[in-house]
Amino acid sequence: MSGLNLPLNPECLAAMAYFLALLPIVLLIVLSLLRSVKEAVLVAALLSAVLFFYWGAGVNHFLGTLAVSLVTTLNILMIVFGAAFLYNIMDKTGMIGKISHSLDDLHPSKELRFFLLAICLTAFFEGWLALVRRVPLCHCCS
């Protein structure tokens, strides 16, 4: 059996699709809180696979989706590990301390200093990655 053949209106189908798409994510979060993370990931992956094939997608489509997910995950991990590596280099060379002292002079509020540091470092990392990867910073430039 490939999917449901119920006469439902488009709004109901869209709501059901969103619910079913969120189901593995919600299940992953709930099981991570109640059980081990390994079990939660396994159950969420199996539920995703069952829903994928229930809606009539083929094996090639499923494997292609897994490959795209893997590449996207590696891309995100490169950003996270690159940021952590750069932070460690900045910390070992004393640049984090210099930035901290500069921010102390900027504003007395710790919350505002944290916000400014987070925004500036995020802008730096994203801008640096855009230059390295040679991608436009916005979709309007592509």
GROMACS .gro file of N, CA and C in nm:
model
  426
    1MET      N    1   0.084  -0.117   0.000
    1MET     CA    2   0.000   0.000   0.000
    1MET      C    3   0.089   0.123   0.000
    2SER      N    4   0.064   0.215  -0.088
    2SER     CA    5   0.148   0.332  -0.105
    2SER      C    6   0.069   0.457  -0.070
    3GLY      N    7   0.074   0.501   0.055
    3GLY     CA    8   0.007   0.624   0.096
    3GLY      C    9  -0.141   0.605   0.117
    4LEU      N   10  -0.204   0.710   0.164
    4LEU     CA   11  -0.348   0.709   0.188
    4LEU      C   12  -0.419   0.775   0.071
    5ASN      N   13  -0.534   0.723   0.035
    5ASN     CA   14  -0.616   0.781  -0.071
    5ASN      C   15  -0.745   0.834  -0.011
    6LEU      N   16  -0.733   0.929   0.082
    6LEU     CA   17  -0.849   0.987   0.146
    6LEU      C   18  -0.884   1.119   0.079
    7PRO      N   19  -1.013   1.148   0.064
    7PRO     CA   20  -1.053   1.277   0.006
    7PRO      C   21  -1.045   1.389   0.110
    8LEU      N   22  -0.927   1.445   0.131
    8LEU     CA   23  -0.906   1.551   0.228
    8LEU      C   24  -0.876   1.682   0.157
    9ASN      N   25  -0.912   1.792   0.221
    9ASN     CA   26  -0.883   1.922   0.160
    9ASN      C   27  -0.733   1.952   0.170
   10PRO      N   28  -0.682   2.042   0.087
   10PRO     CA   29  -0.536   2.069   0.085
   10PRO      C   30  -0.482   2.121   0.218
   11GLU      N   31  -0.561   2.201   0.291
   11GLU     CA   32  -0.513   2.253   0.419
   11GLU      C   33  -0.492   2.140   0.519
   12CYS      N   34  -0.584   2.044   0.519
   12CYS     CA   35  -0.572   1.930   0.610
   12CYS      C   36  -0.451   1.844   0.572
   13LEU      N   37  -0.430   1.825   0.444
   13LEU     CA   38  -0.315   1.748   0.400
   13LEU      C   39  -0.184   1.818   0.434
   14ALA      N   40  -0.181   1.951   0.420
   14ALA     CA   41  -0.060   2.025   0.454
   14ALA      C   42  -0.031   2.016   0.603
   15ALA      N   43  -0.135   2.029   0.685
   15ALA     CA   44  -0.117   2.019   0.830
   15ALA      C   45  -0.069   1.880   0.869
   16MET      N   46  -0.126   1.777   0.805
   16MET     CA   47  -0.085   1.641   0.835
   16MET      C   48   0.060   1.616   0.791
   17ALA      N   49   0.099   1.672   0.677
   17ALA     CA   50   0.236   1.657   0.630
   17ALA      C   51   0.334   1.724   0.726
   18TYR      N   52   0.301   1.843   0.774
   18TYR     CA   53   0.388   1.911   0.871
   18TYR      C   54   0.398   1.831   1.000
   19PHE      N   55   0.285   1.778   1.047
   19PHE     CA   56   0.287   1.699   1.169
   19PHE      C   57   0.373   1.575   1.153
   20LEU      N   58   0.355   1.505   1.043
   20LEU     CA   59   0.432   1.383   1.021
   20LEU      C   60   0.581   1.414   0.999
   21ALA      N   61   0.612   1.528   0.939
   21ALA     CA   62   0.752   1.566   0.920
   21ALA      C   63   0.817   1.601   1.054
   22LEU      N   64   0.741   1.660   1.145
   22LEU     CA   65   0.795   1.696   1.276
   22LEU      C   66   0.799   1.578   1.373
   23LEU      N   67   0.724   1.474   1.345
   23LEU     CA   68   0.714   1.361   1.436
   23LEU      C   69   0.850   1.298   1.470
   24PRO      N   70   0.939   1.269   1.375
   24PRO     CA   71   1.069   1.213   1.413
   24PRO      C   72   1.153   1.308   1.498
   25ILE      N   73   1.143   1.438   1.471
   25ILE     CA   74   1.221   1.535   1.549
   25ILE      C   75   1.169   1.542   1.692
   26VAL      N   76   1.037   1.549   1.708
   26VAL     CA   77   0.978   1.552   1.842
   26VAL      C   78   1.010   1.423   1.916
   27LEU      N   79   0.998   1.311   1.847
   27LEU     CA   80   1.030   1.182   1.908
   27LEU      C   81   1.177   1.176   1.950
   28LEU      N   82   1.266   1.230   1.868
   28LEU     CA   83   1.408   1.233   1.902
   28LEU      C   84   1.432   1.314   2.029
   29ILE      N   85   1.369   1.429   2.040
   29ILE     CA   86   1.387   1.513   2.159
   29ILE      C   87   1.331   1.446   2.283
   30VAL      N   88   1.209   1.392   2.273
   30VAL     CA   89   1.146   1.329   2.389
   30VAL      C   90   1.225   1.207   2.434
   31LEU      N   91   1.263   1.122   2.341
   31LEU     CA   92   1.339   1.002   2.378
   31LEU      C   93   1.478   1.037   2.430
   32SER      N   94   1.537   1.145   2.380
   32SER     CA   95   1.668   1.188   2.432
   32SER      C   96   1.658   1.230   2.577
   33LEU      N   97   1.544   1.289   2.614
   33LEU     CA   98   1.525   1.330   2.753
   33LEU      C   99   1.492   1.212   2.843
   34LEU      N  100   1.420   1.113   2.790
   34LEU     CA  101   1.374   1.001   2.872
   34LEU      C  102   1.468   0.880   2.868
   35ARG      N  103   1.533   0.857   2.757
   35ARG     CA  104   1.618   0.739   2.739
   35ARG      C  105   1.755   0.784   2.693
   36SER      N  106   1.832   0.693   2.640
   36SER     CA  107   1.965   0.730   2.590
   36SER      C  108   1.953   0.795   2.452
   37VAL      N  109   2.052   0.873   2.417
   37VAL     CA  110   2.052   0.942   2.290
   37VAL      C  111   2.066   0.843   2.175
   38LYS      N  112   2.143   0.735   2.195
   38LYS     CA  113   2.159   0.635   2.089
   38LYS      C  114   2.026   0.572   2.052
   39GLU      N  115   1.946   0.538   2.152
   39GLU     CA  116   1.815   0.480   2.125
   39GLU      C  117   1.725   0.581   2.054
   40ALA      N  118   1.732   0.706   2.097
   40ALA     CA  119   1.647   0.809   2.038
   40ALA      C  120   1.681   0.830   1.890
   41VAL      N  121   1.809   0.834   1.858
   41VAL     CA  122   1.851   0.852   1.719
   41VAL      C  123   1.808   0.733   1.634
   42LEU      N  124   1.824   0.613   1.686
   42LEU     CA  125   1.785   0.493   1.612
   42LEU      C  126   1.635   0.491   1.586
   43VAL      N  127   1.555   0.519   1.688
   43VAL     CA  128   1.409   0.517   1.672
   43VAL      C  129   1.365   0.626   1.575
   44ALA      N  130   1.422   0.747   1.586
   44ALA     CA  131   1.385   0.856   1.496
   44ALA      C  132   1.424   0.824   1.352
   45ALA      N  133   1.540   0.762   1.332
   45ALA     CA  134   1.583   0.724   1.197
   45ALA      C  135   1.491   0.617   1.139
   46LEU      N  136   1.455   0.519   1.221
   46LEU     CA  137   1.364   0.414   1.173
   46LEU      C  138   1.226   0.471   1.141
   47LEU      N  139   1.176   0.561   1.225
   47LEU     CA  140   1.047   0.623   1.198
   47LEU      C  141   1.052   0.706   1.071
   48SER      N  142   1.161   0.778   1.049
   48SER     CA  143   1.176   0.855   0.926
   48SER      C  144   1.177   0.763   0.804
   49ALA      N  145   1.247   0.651   0.813
   49ALA     CA  146   1.252   0.557   0.701
   49ALA      C  147   1.115   0.497   0.674
   50VAL      N  148   1.044   0.460   0.779
   50VAL     CA  149   0.910   0.402   0.761
   50VAL      C  150   0.817   0.503   0.695
   51LEU      N  151   0.818   0.628   0.743
   51LEU     CA  152   0.733   0.731   0.683
   51LEU      C  153   0.775   0.759   0.539
   52PHE      N  154   0.904   0.756   0.512
   52PHE     CA  155   0.954   0.781   0.377
   52PHE      C  156   0.899   0.677   0.280
   53PHE      N  157   0.909   0.550   0.317
   53PHE     CA  158   0.860   0.444   0.228
   53PHE      C  159   0.708   0.434   0.229
   54TYR      N  160   0.645   0.473   0.338
   54TYR     CA  161   0.499   0.470   0.344
   54TYR      C  162   0.439   0.567   0.242
   55TRP      N  163   0.506   0.681   0.223
   55TRP     CA  164   0.457   0.779   0.127
   55TRP      C  165   0.494   0.742  -0.016
   56GLY      N  166   0.555   0.630  -0.038
   56GLY     CA  167   0.577   0.579  -0.172
   56GLY      C  168   0.709   0.619  -0.237
   57ALA      N  169   0.804   0.665  -0.161
   57ALA     CA  170   0.935   0.699  -0.218
   57ALA      C  171   1.015   0.571  -0.240
   58GLY      N  172   1.097   0.572  -0.341
   58GLY     CA  173   1.177   0.454  -0.372
   58GLY      C  174   1.308   0.450  -0.295
   59VAL      N  175   1.378   0.339  -0.313
   59VAL     CA  176   1.506   0.320  -0.244
   59VAL      C  177   1.610   0.421  -0.293
   60ASN      N  178   1.613   0.448  -0.424
   60ASN     CA  179   1.710   0.544  -0.477
   60ASN      C  180   1.687   0.683  -0.420
   61HIS      N  181   1.561   0.722  -0.409
   61HIS     CA  182   1.528   0.852  -0.351
   61HIS      C  183   1.570   0.857  -0.204
   62PHE      N  184   1.547   0.748  -0.134
   62PHE     CA  185   1.585   0.741   0.008
   62PHE      C  186   1.737   0.751   0.024
   63LEU      N  187   1.812   0.675  -0.057
   63LEU     CA  188   1.959   0.680  -0.048
   63LEU      C  189   2.013   0.817  -0.090
   64GLY      N  190   1.950   0.878  -0.189
   64GLY     CA  191   1.991   1.013  -0.229
   64GLY      C  192   1.967   1.114  -0.119
   65THR      N  193   1.854   1.101  -0.050
   65THR     CA  194   1.825   1.189   0.062
   65THR      C  195   1.925   1.169   0.175
   66LEU      N  196   1.962   1.045   0.202
   66LEU     CA  197   2.064   1.019   0.304
   66LEU      C  198   2.199   1.080   0.266
   67ALA      N  199   2.234   1.072   0.137
   67ALA     CA  200   2.361   1.130   0.092
   67ALA      C  201   2.361   1.282   0.107
   68VAL      N  202   2.251   1.346   0.070
   68VAL     CA  203   2.241   1.491   0.086
   68VAL      C  204   2.247   1.529   0.233
   69SER      N  205   2.181   1.451   0.318
   69SER     CA  206   2.185   1.478   0.462
   69SER      C  207   2.326   1.464   0.517
   70LEU      N  208   2.399   1.365   0.471
   70LEU     CA  209   2.537   1.345   0.517
   70LEU      C  210   2.626   1.462   0.476
   71VAL      N  211   2.613   1.507   0.352
   71VAL     CA  212   2.694   1.619   0.304
   71VAL      C  213   2.659   1.747   0.380
   72THR      N  214   2.530   1.769   0.405
   72THR     CA  215   2.488   1.887   0.481
   72THR      C  216   2.541   1.881   0.624
   73THR      N  217   2.536   1.763   0.685
   73THR     CA  218   2.589   1.746   0.821
   73THR      C  219   2.738   1.773   0.825
   74LEU      N  220   2.812   1.722   0.727
   74LEU     CA  221   2.956   1.747   0.723
   74LEU      C  222   2.987   1.896   0.704
   75ASN      N  223   2.906   1.963   0.623
   75ASN     CA  224   2.923   2.107   0.602
   75ASN      C  225   2.904   2.183   0.733
   76ILE      N  226   2.801   2.150   0.808
   76ILE     CA  227   2.775   2.216   0.936
   76ILE      C  228   2.885   2.183   1.036
   77LEU      N  229   2.930   2.057   1.040
   77LEU     CA  230   3.038   2.020   1.132
   77LEU      C  231   3.168   2.092   1.098
   78MET      N  232   3.195   2.115   0.970
   78MET     CA  233   3.314   2.191   0.932
   78MET      C  234   3.307   2.332   0.987
   79ILE      N  235   3.190   2.393   0.984
   79ILE     CA  236   3.173   2.528   1.037
   79ILE      C  237   3.194   2.528   1.188
   80VAL      N  238   3.131   2.432   1.257
   80VAL     CA  239   3.141   2.428   1.403
   80VAL      C  240   3.284   2.399   1.447
   81PHE      N  241   3.349   2.298   1.388
   81PHE     CA  242   3.486   2.265   1.427
   81PHE      C  243   3.583   2.375   1.386
   82GLY      N  244   3.558   2.439   1.272
   82GLY     CA  245   3.642   2.551   1.232
   82GLY      C  246   3.632   2.667   1.330
   83ALA      N  247   3.511   2.695   1.376
   83ALA     CA  248   3.492   2.803   1.474
   83ALA      C  249   3.560   2.767   1.606
   84ALA      N  250   3.546   2.642   1.649
   84ALA     CA  251   3.610   2.599   1.775
   84ALA      C  252   3.763   2.603   1.761
   85PHE      N  253   3.815   2.562   1.647
   85PHE     CA  254   3.960   2.566   1.622
   85PHE      C  255   4.011   2.709   1.625
   86LEU      N  256   3.939   2.799   1.557
   86LEU     CA  257   3.980   2.938   1.555
   86LEU      C  258   3.971   3.000   1.693
   87TYR      N  259   3.869   2.964   1.770
   87TYR     CA  260   3.857   3.014   1.907
   87TYR      C  261   3.976   2.968   1.991
   88ASN      N  262   4.014   2.840   1.979
   88ASN     CA  263   4.129   2.789   2.056
   88ASN      C  264   4.258   2.860   2.018
   89ILE      N  265   4.276   2.887   1.890
   89ILE     CA  266   4.396   2.960   1.847
   89ILE      C  267   4.395   3.101   1.905
   90MET      N  268   4.279   3.166   1.899
   90MET     CA  269   4.268   3.301   1.954
   90MET      C  270   4.290   3.300   2.105
   91ASP      N  271   4.244   3.196   2.172
   91ASP     CA  272   4.260   3.187   2.317
   91ASP      C  273   4.407   3.164   2.354
   92LYS      N  274   4.476   3.075   2.282
   92LYS     CA  275   4.617   3.045   2.312
   92LYS      C  276   4.709   3.163   2.282
   93THR      N  277   4.673   3.243   2.183
   93THR     CA  278   4.756   3.359   2.150
   93THR      C  279   4.720   3.482   2.232
   94GLY      N  280   4.618   3.471   2.316
   94GLY     CA  281   4.580   3.582   2.402
   94GLY      C  282   4.484   3.682   2.340
   95MET      N  283   4.435   3.653   2.223
   95MET     CA  284   4.345   3.746   2.156
   95MET      C  285   4.209   3.753   2.224
   96ILE      N  286   4.163   3.644   2.282
   96ILE     CA  287   4.034   3.645   2.352
   96ILE      C  288   4.041   3.741   2.471
   97GLY      N  289   4.152   3.740   2.543
   97GLY     CA  290   4.170   3.834   2.655
   97GLY      C  291   4.170   3.978   2.608
   98LYS      N  292   4.237   4.004   2.495
   98LYS     CA  293   4.239   4.140   2.441
   98LYS      C  294   4.100   4.184   2.398
   99ILE      N  295   4.026   4.093   2.336
   99ILE     CA  296   3.888   4.125   2.297
   99ILE      C  297   3.804   4.152   2.421
  100SER      N  298   3.824   4.072   2.526
  100SER     CA  299   3.749   4.090   2.650
  100SER      C  300   3.778   4.226   2.712
  101HIS      N  301   3.906   4.265   2.716
  101HIS     CA  302   3.941   4.396   2.772
  101HIS      C  303   3.885   4.509   2.685
  102SER      N  304   3.886   4.491   2.554
  102SER     CA  305   3.829   4.592   2.466
  102SER      C  306   3.679   4.606   2.488
  103LEU      N  307   3.612   4.494   2.509
  103LEU     CA  308   3.468   4.499   2.534
  103LEU      C  309   3.436   4.559   2.671
  104ASP      N  310   3.525   4.537   2.769
  104ASP     CA  311   3.505   4.599   2.901
  104ASP      C  312   3.502   4.751   2.889
  105ASP      N  313   3.586   4.804   2.802
  105ASP     CA  314   3.589   4.949   2.782
  105ASP      C  315   3.470   4.999   2.700
  106LEU      N  316   3.407   4.909   2.625
  106LEU     CA  317   3.299   4.949   2.536
  106LEU      C  318   3.170   4.981   2.610
  107HIS      N  319   3.129   4.893   2.702
  107HIS     CA  320   3.003   4.913   2.774
  107HIS      C  321   3.010   4.841   2.908
  108PRO      N  322   2.950   4.898   3.013
  108PRO     CA  323   2.958   4.834   3.145
  108PRO      C  324   2.867   4.711   3.160
  109SER      N  325   2.765   4.697   3.077
  109SER     CA  326   2.671   4.585   3.090
  109SER      C  327   2.731   4.457   3.032
  110LYS      N  328   2.735   4.350   3.116
  110LYS     CA  329   2.789   4.222   3.069
  110LYS      C  330   2.701   4.161   2.961
  111GLU      N  331   2.569   4.179   2.973
  111GLU     CA  332   2.477   4.122   2.875
  111GLU      C  333   2.498   4.183   2.737
  112LEU      N  334   2.512   4.315   2.733
  112LEU     CA  335   2.532   4.382   2.605
  112LEU      C  336   2.668   4.344   2.545
  113ARG      N  337   2.769   4.333   2.629
  113ARG     CA  338   2.901   4.291   2.579
  113ARG      C  339   2.895   4.150   2.520
  114PHE      N  340   2.824   4.059   2.587
  114PHE     CA  341   2.808   3.923   2.535
  114PHE      C  342   2.736   3.925   2.401
  115PHE      N  343   2.630   4.004   2.393
  115PHE     CA  344   2.553   4.013   2.269
  115PHE      C  345   2.640   4.068   2.156
  116LEU      N  346   2.715   4.174   2.183
  116LEU     CA  347   2.802   4.232   2.080
  116LEU      C  348   2.910   4.133   2.035
  117LEU      N  349   2.969   4.063   2.131
  117LEU     CA  350   3.071   3.965   2.096
  117LEU      C  351   3.012   3.852   2.012
  118ALA      N  352   2.895   3.803   2.049
  118ALA     CA  353   2.831   3.696   1.973
  118ALA      C  354   2.798   3.741   1.831
  119ILE      N  355   2.744   3.860   1.817
  119ILE     CA  356   2.709   3.912   1.684
  119ILE      C  357   2.835   3.932   1.599
  120CYS      N  358   2.937   3.991   1.658
  120CYS     CA  359   3.060   4.019   1.581
  120CYS      C  360   3.132   3.890   1.540
  121LEU      N  361   3.142   3.794   1.631
  121LEU     CA  362   3.209   3.669   1.596
  121LEU      C  363   3.129   3.590   1.493
  122THR      N  364   2.997   3.592   1.506
  122THR     CA  365   2.913   3.524   1.406
  122THR      C  366   2.931   3.588   1.270
  123ALA      N  367   2.928   3.720   1.265
  123ALA     CA  368   2.948   3.789   1.138
  123ALA      C  369   3.086   3.759   1.081
  124PHE      N  370   3.187   3.754   1.168
  124PHE     CA  371   3.323   3.722   1.121
  124PHE      C  372   3.330   3.582   1.063
  125PHE      N  373   3.277   3.483   1.137
  125PHE     CA  374   3.285   3.344   1.089
  125PHE      C  375   3.205   3.326   0.961
  126GLU      N  376   3.085   3.381   0.955
  126GLU     CA  377   3.003   3.364   0.835
  126GLU      C  378   3.066   3.436   0.716
  127GLY      N  379   3.119   3.554   0.738
  127GLY     CA  380   3.183   3.627   0.629
  127GLY      C  381   3.308   3.557   0.580
  128TRP      N  382   3.387   3.503   0.672
  128TRP     CA  383   3.508   3.431   0.636
  128TRP      C  384   3.473   3.306   0.556
  129LEU      N  385   3.371   3.234   0.600
  129LEU     CA  386   3.332   3.113   0.527
  129LEU      C  387   3.277   3.147   0.389
  130ALA      N  388   3.207   3.258   0.377
  130ALA     CA  389   3.156   3.297   0.246
  130ALA      C  390   3.270   3.331   0.152
  131LEU      N  391   3.377   3.390   0.204
  131LEU     CA  392   3.492   3.421   0.119
  131LEU      C  393   3.566   3.295   0.078
  132VAL      N  394   3.582   3.202   0.172
  132VAL     CA  395   3.655   3.079   0.143
  132VAL      C  396   3.577   2.992   0.045
  133ARG      N  397   3.448   2.981   0.067
  133ARG     CA  398   3.367   2.893  -0.017
  133ARG      C  399   3.325   2.960  -0.147
  134ARG      N  400   3.350   3.089  -0.160
  134ARG     CA  401   3.316   3.164  -0.281
  134ARG      C  402   3.167   3.155  -0.313
  135VAL      N  403   3.085   3.176  -0.211
  135VAL     CA  404   2.941   3.179  -0.231
  135VAL      C  405   2.893   3.320  -0.199
  136PRO      N  406   2.783   3.363  -0.260
  136PRO     CA  407   2.731   3.496  -0.228
  136PRO      C  408   2.678   3.501  -0.085
  137LEU      N  409   2.686   3.618  -0.024
  137LEU     CA  410   2.639   3.635   0.113
  137LEU      C  411   2.487   3.637   0.121
  138CYS      N  412   2.421   3.668   0.011
  138CYS     CA  413   2.274   3.667   0.012
  138CYS      C  414   2.226   3.604  -0.119
  139HIS      N  415   2.100   3.565  -0.120
  139HIS     CA  416   2.046   3.499  -0.238
  139HIS      C  417   2.019   3.597  -0.351
  140CYS      N  418   2.010   3.726  -0.319
  140CYS     CA  419   1.983   3.824  -0.424
  140CYS      C  420   2.104   3.845  -0.515
  141CYS      N  421   2.222   3.807  -0.469
  141CYS     CA  422   2.345   3.827  -0.547
  141CYS      C  423   2.376   3.709  -0.639
  142SER      N  424   2.303   3.601  -0.626
  142SER     CA  425   2.339   3.482  -0.704
  142SER      C  426   2.275   3.481  -0.840
   0.00000   0.00000   0.00000
